[in-house]
């Protein structure tokens, strides 16, 4: 039983036949944002990502180059390990399915299923898609293709099966008892109706190739890549060592982030396998939507695959992170375009948030030599602003709890816009000209307090920009106990501290120059 103050968050493990693109970056960034949020809330967080390196798809990809399979996956996995640095992910571990620790875990998990009478040997005859690494029923095949559009081939081979059909009723009961197991709700309904249509036993081994984990006791079979892959979530916690502290502390997982393409594996097969192995089921599967690029499906043949590194080089990492989470309500499909990215950067980061920080910092520098003014008695205008901060702060917390990132960002932007408006109304530049120093101090002090709060609220999403602002305010995110307190509840900024230098955070982008 995981500890209540611990949170385990995972991304899918990505296939190494391809290089990382904006879709992989999206899932990883979303998971990172939630991990950072819970750490700010003082939870102990274990955040896992990694690579899926076995199976027929990978073996096939290797054939196109001169490396042996292990060398190939070693090289390709590095692209995803680099991605964690490029995206500033705060992952605690990086799991690779070709590693020995994982192979041991898969074999133990298999043995557990087998010992529990959940596995039998038979023959599989049916359709298989190498691209999806999935078995399909006859009824699912449309014009000779999988429902995903992937090519399929007819397979007839000796195979071990998992008694998935035995778990149909228990799964339906499980969904009923855990109505928030799958998010968003529309996906939950989709999964329930899929299971209600009836479940067949699942083929869980292959014999027509050998790149995988050998089945314990029958080396002519390799474990089906999805059984192998799903087990990664246990491996990283030290499974099969049941005394492993991480396993005790962090299992069951709180959040498995996945794209909607792999929901069935996580929301149907995975809980059934875990129940069959006598283990606890994860708390939540979060299935996000699909990104297209300039309204087209991303594909190598179209040549429109977006490489995260290129976008980050051109526009900046925090700008990229912000855009992905801001642009679409989490769960919906989205369209990636540089025009949309530039609009978000200019209107929200540069003109709104960046402008607020710039104007308040520069007025403090100009009028008080950068020294943070002491707290003054507040007037109605400040009280109103503080109320808005408090309301939006509660909204932000609710949104994070329900993993609604774009709505959480709405609530931050709401504070920023109201603070800019407050400054427009109170006109600190006029107060300075008229020598109303106490009024000027009051306005700048409150504005700086709001900037502190906003930087903290933004931290999970744009961590490096937030860290820079907080550093300029002589604060650090690690030392900010009570960090979510609103600006009215405590004066958090030490008066008489001098604001440090801060480079322009979000330069405005000229569309014509890109
Ligand atoms: O499925 N839009 O790996 P994978 C949004 N190895 N997200 C996208 C995307 C897009 N256009 N393209 C990819 C696998 N993704 C398995 C997972 S887990 C035990 C095993 C993201 O490399 C999204 O999260 O094909 C999707 O689920 C995942 O990448 C698929 O990555």
Coordinates of C-alpha atoms in Angstrom, one line a residue, residues 345-363 416-417 419-421 423-424 429 447 451 469 502-508:
X345 CA 4.3 33.5 -26.7
X346 CA 3.6 37.1 -27.7
X347 CA 0.1 37.6 -26.2
X348 CA 0.5 35.7 -22.9
X349 CA 4.2 35.3 -22.1
X350 CA 5.7 38.5 -23.6
X351 CA 2.9 41.1 -23.5
X352 CA 1.2 39.9 -20.3
X353 CA 3.4 38.0 -17.8
X354 CA 6.8 39.3 -19.1
X355 CA 5.5 42.8 -19.2
X356 CA 4.2 42.6 -15.6
X357 CA 7.6 41.5 -14.3
X358 CA 9.5 44.0 -16.4
X359 CA 7.5 47.0 -15.5
X360 CA 7.4 46.2 -11.8
X361 CA 11.1 45.4 -11.6
X362 CA 12.2 48.4 -13.6
X363 CA 10.0 50.8 -11.5
X416 CA -1.4 38.4 -14.2
X417 CA -4.0 40.3 -16.2
X419 CA -2.4 42.8 -11.8
X420 CA -1.5 44.6 -15.0
X421 CA -4.9 46.3 -14.8
X423 CA -1.0 48.9 -12.2
X424 CA -2.7 50.7 -15.1
X429 CA 4.6 56.4 -12.6
X447 CA 2.8 43.9 -7.3
X451 CA 4.9 38.3 -9.0
X469 CA 12.3 35.5 -11.3
X502 CA 17.0 39.6 -14.7
X503 CA 17.4 39.1 -18.5
X504 CA 14.4 39.6 -20.7
X505 CA 12.5 36.3 -20.1
X506 CA 10.2 36.1 -23.1
X507 CA 11.4 38.2 -26.1
X508 CA 8.6 39.1 -28.4

